[in-house]
Tab-separated table of N, CA and C in Angstrom:
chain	number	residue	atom	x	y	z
E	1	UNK	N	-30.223	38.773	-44.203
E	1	UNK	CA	-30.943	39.295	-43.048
E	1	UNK	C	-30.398	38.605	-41.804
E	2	UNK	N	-30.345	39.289	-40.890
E	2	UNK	CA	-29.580	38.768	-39.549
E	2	UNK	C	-30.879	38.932	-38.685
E	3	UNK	N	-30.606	37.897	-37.375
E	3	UNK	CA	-31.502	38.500	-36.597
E	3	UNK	C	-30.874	38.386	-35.100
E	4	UNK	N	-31.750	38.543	-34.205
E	4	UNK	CA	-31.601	38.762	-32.995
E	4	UNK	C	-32.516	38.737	-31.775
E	5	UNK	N	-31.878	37.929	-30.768
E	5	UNK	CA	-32.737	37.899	-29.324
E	5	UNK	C	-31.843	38.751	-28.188
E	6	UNK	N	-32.652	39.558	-27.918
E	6	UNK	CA	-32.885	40.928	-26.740
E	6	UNK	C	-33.562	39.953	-25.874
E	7	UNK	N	-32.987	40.196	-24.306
E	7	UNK	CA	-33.630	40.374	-23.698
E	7	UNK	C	-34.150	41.689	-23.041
E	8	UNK	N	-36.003	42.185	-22.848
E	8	UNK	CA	-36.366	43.040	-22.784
E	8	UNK	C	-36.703	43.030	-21.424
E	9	UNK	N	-38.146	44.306	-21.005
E	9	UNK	CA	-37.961	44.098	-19.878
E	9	UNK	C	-38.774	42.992	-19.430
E	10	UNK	N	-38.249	42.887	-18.144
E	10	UNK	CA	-38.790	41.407	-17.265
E	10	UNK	C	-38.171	40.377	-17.968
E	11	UNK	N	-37.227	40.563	-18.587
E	11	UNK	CA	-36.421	39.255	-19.101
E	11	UNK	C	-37.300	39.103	-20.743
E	12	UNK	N	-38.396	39.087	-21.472
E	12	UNK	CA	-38.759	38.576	-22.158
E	12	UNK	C	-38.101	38.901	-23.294
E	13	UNK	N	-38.083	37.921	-23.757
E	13	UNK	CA	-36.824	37.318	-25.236
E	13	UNK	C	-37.474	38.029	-26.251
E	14	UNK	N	-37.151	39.284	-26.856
E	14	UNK	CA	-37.805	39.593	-27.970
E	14	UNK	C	-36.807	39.595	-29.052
E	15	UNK	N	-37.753	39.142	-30.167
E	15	UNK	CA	-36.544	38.888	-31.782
E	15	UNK	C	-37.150	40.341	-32.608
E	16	UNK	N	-35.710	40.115	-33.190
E	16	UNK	CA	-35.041	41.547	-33.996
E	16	UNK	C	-34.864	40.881	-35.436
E	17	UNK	N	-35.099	41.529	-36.056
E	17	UNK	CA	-34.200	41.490	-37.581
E	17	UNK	C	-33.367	42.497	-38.117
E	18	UNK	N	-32.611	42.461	-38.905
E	18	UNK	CA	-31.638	43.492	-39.107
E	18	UNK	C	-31.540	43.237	-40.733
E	19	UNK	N	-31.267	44.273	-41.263
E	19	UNK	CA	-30.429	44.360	-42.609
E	19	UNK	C	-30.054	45.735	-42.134
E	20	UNK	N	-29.050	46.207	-43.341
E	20	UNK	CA	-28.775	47.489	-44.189
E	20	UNK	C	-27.333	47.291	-43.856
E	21	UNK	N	-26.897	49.231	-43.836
E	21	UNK	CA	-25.389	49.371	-43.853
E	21	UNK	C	-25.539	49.397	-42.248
E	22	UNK	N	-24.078	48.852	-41.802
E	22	UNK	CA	-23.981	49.019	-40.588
E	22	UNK	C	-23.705	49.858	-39.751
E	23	UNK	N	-22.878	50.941	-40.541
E	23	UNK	CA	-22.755	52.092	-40.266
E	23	UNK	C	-23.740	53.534	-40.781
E	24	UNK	N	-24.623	52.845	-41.291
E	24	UNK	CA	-25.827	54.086	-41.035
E	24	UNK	C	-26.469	54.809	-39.826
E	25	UNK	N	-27.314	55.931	-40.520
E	25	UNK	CA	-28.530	55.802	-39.124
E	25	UNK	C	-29.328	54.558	-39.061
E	26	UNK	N	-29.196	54.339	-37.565
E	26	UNK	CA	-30.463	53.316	-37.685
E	26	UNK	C	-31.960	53.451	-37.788
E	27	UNK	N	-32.889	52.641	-37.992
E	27	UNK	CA	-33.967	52.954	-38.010
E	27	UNK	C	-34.838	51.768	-37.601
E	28	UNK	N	-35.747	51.998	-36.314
E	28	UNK	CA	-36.165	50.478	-35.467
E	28	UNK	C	-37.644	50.894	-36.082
E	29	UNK	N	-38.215	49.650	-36.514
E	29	UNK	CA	-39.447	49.414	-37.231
E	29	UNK	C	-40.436	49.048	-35.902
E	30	UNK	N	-41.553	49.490	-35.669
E	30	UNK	CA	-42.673	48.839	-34.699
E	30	UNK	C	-43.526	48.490	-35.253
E	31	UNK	N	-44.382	47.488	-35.038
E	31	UNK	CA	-45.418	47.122	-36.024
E	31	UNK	C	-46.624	47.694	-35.290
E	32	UNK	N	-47.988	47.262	-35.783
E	32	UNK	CA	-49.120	47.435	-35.461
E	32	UNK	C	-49.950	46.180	-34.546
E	33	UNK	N	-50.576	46.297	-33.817
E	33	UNK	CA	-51.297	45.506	-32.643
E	33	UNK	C	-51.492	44.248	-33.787
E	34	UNK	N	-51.718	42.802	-33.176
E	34	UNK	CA	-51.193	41.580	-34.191
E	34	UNK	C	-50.513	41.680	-35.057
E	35	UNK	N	-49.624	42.228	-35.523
E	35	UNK	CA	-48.693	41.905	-36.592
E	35	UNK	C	-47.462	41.533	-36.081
E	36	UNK	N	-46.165	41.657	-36.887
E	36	UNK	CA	-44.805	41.561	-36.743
E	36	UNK	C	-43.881	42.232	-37.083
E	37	UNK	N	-42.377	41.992	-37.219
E	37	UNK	CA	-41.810	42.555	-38.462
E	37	UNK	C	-41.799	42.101	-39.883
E	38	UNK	N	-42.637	41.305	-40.043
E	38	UNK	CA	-42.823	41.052	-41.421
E	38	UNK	C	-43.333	41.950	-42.237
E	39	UNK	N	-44.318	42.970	-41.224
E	39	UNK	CA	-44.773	43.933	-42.021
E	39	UNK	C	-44.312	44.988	-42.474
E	40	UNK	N	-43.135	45.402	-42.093
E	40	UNK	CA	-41.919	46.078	-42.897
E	40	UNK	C	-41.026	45.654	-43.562
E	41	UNK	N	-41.346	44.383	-44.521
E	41	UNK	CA	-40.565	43.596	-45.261
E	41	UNK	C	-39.978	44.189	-46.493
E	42	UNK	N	-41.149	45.074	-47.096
E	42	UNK	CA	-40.874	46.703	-48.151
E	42	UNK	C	-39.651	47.600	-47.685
E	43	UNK	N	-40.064	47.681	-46.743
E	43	UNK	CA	-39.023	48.655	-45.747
E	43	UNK	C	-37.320	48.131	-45.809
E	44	UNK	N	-37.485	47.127	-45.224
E	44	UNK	CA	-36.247	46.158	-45.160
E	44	UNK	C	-35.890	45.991	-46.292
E	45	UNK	N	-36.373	45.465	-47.410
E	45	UNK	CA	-35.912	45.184	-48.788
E	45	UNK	C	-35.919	46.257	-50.082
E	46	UNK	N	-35.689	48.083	-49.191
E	46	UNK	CA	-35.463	48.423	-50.022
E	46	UNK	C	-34.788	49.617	-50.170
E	47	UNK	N	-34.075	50.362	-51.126
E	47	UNK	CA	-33.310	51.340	-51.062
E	47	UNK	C	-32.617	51.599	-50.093
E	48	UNK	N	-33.563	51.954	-49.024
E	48	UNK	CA	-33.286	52.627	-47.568
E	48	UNK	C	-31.887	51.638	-46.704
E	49	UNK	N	-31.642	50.574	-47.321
E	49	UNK	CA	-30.774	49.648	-47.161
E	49	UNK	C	-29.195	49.835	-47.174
E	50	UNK	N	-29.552	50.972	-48.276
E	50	UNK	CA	-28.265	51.017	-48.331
E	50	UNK	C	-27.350	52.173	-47.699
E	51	UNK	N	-28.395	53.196	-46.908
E	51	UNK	CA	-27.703	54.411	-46.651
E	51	UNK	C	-27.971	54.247	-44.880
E	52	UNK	N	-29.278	52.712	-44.432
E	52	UNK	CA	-29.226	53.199	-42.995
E	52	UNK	C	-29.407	51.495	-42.401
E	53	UNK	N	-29.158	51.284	-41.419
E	53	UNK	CA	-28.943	50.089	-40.561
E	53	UNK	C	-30.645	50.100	-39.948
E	54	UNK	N	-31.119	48.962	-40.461
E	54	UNK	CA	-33.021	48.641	-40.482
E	54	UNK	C	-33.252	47.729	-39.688
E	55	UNK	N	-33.617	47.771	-38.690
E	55	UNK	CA	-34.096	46.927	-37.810
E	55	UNK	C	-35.840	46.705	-37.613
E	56	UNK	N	-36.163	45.431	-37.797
E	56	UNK	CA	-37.819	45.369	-37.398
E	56	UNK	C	-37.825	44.667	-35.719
E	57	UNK	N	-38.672	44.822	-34.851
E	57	UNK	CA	-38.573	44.434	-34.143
E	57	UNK	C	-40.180	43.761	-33.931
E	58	UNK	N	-40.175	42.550	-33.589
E	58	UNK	CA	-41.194	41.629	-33.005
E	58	UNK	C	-41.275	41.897	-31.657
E	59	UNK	N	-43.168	42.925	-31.574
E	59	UNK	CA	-42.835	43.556	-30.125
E	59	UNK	C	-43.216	42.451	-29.276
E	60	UNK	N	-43.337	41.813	-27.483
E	60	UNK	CA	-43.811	41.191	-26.806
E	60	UNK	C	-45.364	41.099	-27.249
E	61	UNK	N	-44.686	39.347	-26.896
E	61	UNK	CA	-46.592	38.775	-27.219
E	61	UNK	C	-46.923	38.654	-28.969
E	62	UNK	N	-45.860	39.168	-29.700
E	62	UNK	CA	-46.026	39.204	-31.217
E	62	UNK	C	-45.051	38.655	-31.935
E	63	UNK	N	-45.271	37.279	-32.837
E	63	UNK	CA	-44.612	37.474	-34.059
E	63	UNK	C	-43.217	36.430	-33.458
E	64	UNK	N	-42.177	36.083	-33.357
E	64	UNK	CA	-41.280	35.470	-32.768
E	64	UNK	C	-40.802	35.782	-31.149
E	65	UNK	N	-41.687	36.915	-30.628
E	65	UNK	CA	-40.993	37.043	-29.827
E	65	UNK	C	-41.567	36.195	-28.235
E	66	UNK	N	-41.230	36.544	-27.126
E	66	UNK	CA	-41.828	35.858	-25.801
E	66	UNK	C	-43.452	36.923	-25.971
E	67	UNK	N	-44.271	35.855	-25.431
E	67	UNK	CA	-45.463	35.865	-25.376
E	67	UNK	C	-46.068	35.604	-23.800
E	68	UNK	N	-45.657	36.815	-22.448
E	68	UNK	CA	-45.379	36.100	-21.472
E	68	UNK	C	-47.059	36.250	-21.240
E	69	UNK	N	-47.637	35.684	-20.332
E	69	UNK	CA	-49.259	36.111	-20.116
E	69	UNK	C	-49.633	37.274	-19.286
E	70	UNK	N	-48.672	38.233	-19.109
E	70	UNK	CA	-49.110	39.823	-18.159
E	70	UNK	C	-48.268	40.705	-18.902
E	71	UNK	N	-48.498	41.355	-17.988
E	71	UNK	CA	-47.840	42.874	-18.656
E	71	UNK	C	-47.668	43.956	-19.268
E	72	UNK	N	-48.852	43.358	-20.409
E	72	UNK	CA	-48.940	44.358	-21.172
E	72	UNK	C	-49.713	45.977	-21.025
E	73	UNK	N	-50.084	45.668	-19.850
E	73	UNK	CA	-50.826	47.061	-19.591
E	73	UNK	C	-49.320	48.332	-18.240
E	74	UNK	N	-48.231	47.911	-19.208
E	74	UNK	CA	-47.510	48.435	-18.078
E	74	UNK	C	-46.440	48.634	-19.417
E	75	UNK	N	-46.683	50.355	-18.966
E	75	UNK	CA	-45.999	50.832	-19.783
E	75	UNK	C	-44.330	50.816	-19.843
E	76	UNK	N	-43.638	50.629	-18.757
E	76	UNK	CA	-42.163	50.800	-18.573
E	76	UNK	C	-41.886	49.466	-19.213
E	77	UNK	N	-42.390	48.574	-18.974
E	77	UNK	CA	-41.907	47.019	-19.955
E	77	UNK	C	-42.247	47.416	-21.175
E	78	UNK	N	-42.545	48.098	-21.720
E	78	UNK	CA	-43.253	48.296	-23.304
E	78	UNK	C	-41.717	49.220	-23.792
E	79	UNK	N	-41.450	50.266	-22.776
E	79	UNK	CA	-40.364	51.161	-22.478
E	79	UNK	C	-39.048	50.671	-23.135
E	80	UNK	N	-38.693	49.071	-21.800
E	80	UNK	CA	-37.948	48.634	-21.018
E	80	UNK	C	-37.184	47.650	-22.514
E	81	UNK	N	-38.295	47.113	-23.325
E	81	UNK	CA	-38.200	46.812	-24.045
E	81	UNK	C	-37.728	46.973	-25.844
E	82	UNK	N	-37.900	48.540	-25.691
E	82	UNK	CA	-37.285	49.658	-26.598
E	82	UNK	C	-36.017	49.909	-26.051
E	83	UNK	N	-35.650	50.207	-25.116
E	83	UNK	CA	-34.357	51.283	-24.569
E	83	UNK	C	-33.189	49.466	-24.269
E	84	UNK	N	-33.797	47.806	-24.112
E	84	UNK	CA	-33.120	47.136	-24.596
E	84	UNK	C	-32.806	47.246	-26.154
E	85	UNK	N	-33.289	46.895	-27.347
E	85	UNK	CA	-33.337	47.138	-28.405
E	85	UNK	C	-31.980	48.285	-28.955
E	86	UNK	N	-32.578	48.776	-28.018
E	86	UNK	CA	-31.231	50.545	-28.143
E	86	UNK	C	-30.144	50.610	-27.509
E	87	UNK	N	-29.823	49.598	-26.510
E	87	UNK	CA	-28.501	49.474	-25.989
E	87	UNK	C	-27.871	48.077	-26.394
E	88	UNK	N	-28.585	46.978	-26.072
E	88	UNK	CA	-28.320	45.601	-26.865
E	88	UNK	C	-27.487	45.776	-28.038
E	89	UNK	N	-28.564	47.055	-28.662
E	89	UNK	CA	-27.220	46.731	-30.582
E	89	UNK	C	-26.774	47.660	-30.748
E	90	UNK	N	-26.397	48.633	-29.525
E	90	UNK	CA	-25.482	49.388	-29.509
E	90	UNK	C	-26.270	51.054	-30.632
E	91	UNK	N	-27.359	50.871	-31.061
E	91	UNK	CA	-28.410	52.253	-31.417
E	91	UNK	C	-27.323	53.166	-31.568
E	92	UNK	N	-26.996	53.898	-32.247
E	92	UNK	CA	-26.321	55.431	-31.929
E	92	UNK	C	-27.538	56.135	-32.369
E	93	UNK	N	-28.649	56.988	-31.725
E	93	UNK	CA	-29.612	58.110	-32.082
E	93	UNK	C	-30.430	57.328	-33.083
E	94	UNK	N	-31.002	56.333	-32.826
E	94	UNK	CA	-32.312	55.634	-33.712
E	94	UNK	C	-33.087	56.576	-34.153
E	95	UNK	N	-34.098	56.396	-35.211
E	95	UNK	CA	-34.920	56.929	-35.711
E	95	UNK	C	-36.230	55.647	-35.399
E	96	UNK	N	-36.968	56.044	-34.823
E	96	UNK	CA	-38.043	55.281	-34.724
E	96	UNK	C	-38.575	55.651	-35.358
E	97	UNK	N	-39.723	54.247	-36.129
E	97	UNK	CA	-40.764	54.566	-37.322
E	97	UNK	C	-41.821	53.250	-36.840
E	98	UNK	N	-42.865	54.081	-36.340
E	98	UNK	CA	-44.127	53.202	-35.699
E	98	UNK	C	-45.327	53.150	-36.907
E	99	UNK	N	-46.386	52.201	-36.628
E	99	UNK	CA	-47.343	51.872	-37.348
E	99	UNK	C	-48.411	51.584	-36.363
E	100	UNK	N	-49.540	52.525	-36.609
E	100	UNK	CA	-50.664	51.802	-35.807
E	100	UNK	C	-50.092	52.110	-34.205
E	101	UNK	N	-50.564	50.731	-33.697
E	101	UNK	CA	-50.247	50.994	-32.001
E	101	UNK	C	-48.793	51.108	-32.074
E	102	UNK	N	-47.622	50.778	-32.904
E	102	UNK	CA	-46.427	50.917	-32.643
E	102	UNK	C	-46.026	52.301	-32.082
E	103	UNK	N	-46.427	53.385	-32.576
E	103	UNK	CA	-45.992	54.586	-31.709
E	103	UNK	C	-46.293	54.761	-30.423
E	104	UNK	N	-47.085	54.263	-30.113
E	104	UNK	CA	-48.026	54.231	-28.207
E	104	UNK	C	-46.601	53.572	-27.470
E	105	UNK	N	-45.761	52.877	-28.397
E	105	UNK	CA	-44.848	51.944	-27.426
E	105	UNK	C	-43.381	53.024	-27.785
E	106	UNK	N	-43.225	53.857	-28.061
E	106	UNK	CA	-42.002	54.230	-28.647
E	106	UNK	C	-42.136	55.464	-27.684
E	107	UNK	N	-43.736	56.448	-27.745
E	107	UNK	CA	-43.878	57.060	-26.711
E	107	UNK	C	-43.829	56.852	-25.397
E	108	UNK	N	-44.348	55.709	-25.202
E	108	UNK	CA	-43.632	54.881	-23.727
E	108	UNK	C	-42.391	54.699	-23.309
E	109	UNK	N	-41.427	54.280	-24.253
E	109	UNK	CA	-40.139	54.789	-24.107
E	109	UNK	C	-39.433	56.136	-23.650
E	110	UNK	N	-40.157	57.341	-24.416
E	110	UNK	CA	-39.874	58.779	-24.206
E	110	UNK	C	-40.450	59.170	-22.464
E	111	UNK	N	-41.132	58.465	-22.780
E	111	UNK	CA	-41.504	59.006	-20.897
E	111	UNK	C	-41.242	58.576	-20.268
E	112	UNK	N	-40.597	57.082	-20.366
E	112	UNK	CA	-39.913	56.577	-19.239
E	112	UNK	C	-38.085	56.573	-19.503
E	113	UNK	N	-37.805	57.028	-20.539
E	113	UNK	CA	-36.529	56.950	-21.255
E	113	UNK	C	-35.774	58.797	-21.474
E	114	UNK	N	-36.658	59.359	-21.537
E	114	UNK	CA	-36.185	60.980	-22.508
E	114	UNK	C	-36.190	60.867	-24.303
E	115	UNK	N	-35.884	61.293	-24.599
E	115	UNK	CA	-35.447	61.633	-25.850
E	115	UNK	C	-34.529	61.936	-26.827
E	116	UNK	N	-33.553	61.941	-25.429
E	116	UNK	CA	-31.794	62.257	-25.540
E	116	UNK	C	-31.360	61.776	-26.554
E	117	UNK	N	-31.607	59.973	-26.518
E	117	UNK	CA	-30.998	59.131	-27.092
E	117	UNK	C	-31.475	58.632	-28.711
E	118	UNK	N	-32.260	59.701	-28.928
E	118	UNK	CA	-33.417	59.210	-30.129
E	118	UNK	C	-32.732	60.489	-31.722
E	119	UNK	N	-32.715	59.457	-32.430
E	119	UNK	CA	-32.356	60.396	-33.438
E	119	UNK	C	-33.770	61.111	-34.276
E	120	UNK	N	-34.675	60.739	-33.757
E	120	UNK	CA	-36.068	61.189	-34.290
E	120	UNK	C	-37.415	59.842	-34.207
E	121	UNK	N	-38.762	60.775	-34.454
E	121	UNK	CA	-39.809	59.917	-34.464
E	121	UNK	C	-40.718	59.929	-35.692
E	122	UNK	N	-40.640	58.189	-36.332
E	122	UNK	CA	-41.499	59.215	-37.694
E	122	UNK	C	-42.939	57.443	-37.249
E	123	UNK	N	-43.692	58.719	-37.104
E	123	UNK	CA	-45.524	57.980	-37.158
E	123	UNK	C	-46.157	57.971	-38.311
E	124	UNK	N	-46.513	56.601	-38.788
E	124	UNK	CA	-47.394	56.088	-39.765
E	124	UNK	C	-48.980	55.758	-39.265
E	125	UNK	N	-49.916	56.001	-39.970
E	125	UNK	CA	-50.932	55.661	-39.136
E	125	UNK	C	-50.971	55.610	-37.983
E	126	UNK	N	-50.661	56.765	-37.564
E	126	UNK	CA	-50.459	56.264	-36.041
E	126	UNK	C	-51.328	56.675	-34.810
E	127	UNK	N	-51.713	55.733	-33.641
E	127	UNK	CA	-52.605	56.103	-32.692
E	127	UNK	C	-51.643	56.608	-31.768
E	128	UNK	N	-51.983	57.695	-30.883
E	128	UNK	CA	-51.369	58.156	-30.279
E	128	UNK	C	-51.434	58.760	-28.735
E	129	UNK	N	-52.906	58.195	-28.778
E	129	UNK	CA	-53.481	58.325	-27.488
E	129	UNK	C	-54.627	57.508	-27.503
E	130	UNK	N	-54.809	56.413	-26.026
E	130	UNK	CA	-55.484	55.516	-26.207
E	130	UNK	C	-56.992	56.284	-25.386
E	131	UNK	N	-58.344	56.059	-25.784
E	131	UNK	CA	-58.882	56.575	-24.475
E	131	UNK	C	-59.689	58.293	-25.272
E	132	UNK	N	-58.595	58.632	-26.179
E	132	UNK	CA	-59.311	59.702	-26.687
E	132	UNK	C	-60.663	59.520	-27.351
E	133	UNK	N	-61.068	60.748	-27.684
E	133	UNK	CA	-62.276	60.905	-28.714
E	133	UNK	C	-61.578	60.299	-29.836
E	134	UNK	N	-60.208	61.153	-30.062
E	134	UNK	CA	-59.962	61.362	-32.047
E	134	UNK	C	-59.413	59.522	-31.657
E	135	UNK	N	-58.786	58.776	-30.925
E	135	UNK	CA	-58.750	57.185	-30.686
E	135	UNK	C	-59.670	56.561	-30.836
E	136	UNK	N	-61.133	56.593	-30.293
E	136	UNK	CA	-62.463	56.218	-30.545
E	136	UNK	C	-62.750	56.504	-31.442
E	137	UNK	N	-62.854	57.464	-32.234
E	137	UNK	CA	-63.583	57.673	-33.332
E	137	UNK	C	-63.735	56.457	-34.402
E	138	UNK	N	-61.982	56.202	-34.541
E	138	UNK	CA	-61.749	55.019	-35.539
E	138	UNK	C	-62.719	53.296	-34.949
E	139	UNK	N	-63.174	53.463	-33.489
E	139	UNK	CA	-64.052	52.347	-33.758
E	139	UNK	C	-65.249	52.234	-34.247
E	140	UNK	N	-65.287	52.797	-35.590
E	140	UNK	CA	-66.615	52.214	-36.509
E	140	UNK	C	-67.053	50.744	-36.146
E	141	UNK	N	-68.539	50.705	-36.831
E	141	UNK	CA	-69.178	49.392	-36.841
E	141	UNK	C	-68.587	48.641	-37.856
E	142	UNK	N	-67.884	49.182	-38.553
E	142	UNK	CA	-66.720	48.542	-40.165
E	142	UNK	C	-65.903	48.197	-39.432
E	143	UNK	N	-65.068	48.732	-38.679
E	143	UNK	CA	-63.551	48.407	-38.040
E	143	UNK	C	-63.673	47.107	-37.121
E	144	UNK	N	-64.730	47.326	-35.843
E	144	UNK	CA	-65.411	46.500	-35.130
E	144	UNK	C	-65.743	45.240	-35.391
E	145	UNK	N	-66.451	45.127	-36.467
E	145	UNK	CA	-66.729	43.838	-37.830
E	145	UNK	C	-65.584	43.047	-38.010
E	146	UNK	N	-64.450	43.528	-37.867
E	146	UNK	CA	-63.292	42.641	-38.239
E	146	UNK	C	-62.215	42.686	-37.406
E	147	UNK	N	-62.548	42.788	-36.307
E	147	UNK	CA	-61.748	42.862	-34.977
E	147	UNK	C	-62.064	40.865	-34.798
E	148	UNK	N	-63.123	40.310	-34.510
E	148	UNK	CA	-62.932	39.113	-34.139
E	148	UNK	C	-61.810	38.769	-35.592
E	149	UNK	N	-61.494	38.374	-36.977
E	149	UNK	CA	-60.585	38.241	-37.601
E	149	UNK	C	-59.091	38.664	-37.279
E	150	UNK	N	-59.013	39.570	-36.277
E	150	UNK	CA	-57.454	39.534	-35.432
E	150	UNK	C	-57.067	38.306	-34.824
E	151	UNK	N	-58.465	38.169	-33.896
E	151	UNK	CA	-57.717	37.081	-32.695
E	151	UNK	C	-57.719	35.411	-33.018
């Protein structure tokens, strides 16, 4: 496993991991709100290894990467921070594959980026609009319950 420091936007140092073939499609992993790339460790360690170039990425504020104290409510650094990722290691047509809040940040990319450069989008559990009903819904008094166990 190889890894890697991007700088994203506003400078913040975010770490990468890498396996597979190098000449595959690539495919950039996002995790879910507190997690990392550890949580595509399945992902990384398997099959898919051998036909495409796997990257997890530790988004800002998560996991190895810079943890600066603002920003996060600004979507073009969330962007700024993908479309580094995609030029840094040289991306030919990524396939993004989000989890949880990871797609909210990949879509942030598309609107501040296009789509040109994207070899596709594949959403896992994924939220996709913050603010909605079908977004709210998922805050049950169950879900809620174990929100202080995040922080």
């Amino acid at each position: 496993m190889k890894t890697h420091k991007i700088a994203g936007g506003a400078g913040v140092q975010l770490h990468v991991v890498e396996t597979g073939n190098r000449q595959g499609r690539p495919i950039v992993f996002l995790h879910g709100a507190s997690q990392c790339s550890l949580q595509w460790t399945r992902q990384m360690n398997s099959n898919l290894a051998g036909d495409h170039r796997l990257l997890a990425l530790d988004m800002r504020g998560h996991g190895l990467s810079d943890k600066p104290p603002n920003g996060y409510n600004n979507s073009k650094l969330w962007a700024d921070d993908v479309n580094a990722v995609i030029q840094g290691l040289n991306l030919d047509h990524p396939v993004l594959s989000g989890w949880s809040y990871g797609p909210l940040v990949f879509l942030d990319y598309i609107r501040h980026y296009g789509e040109d450069r994207l070899g596709g989008l594949h959403f896992v559990g994924a939220v996709t609009k913050l603010g909605s009903e079908e977004a709210i819904s998922v805050l049950t008094p169950e879900f809620l319950g174990v929100v202080p166990q995040f922080i």
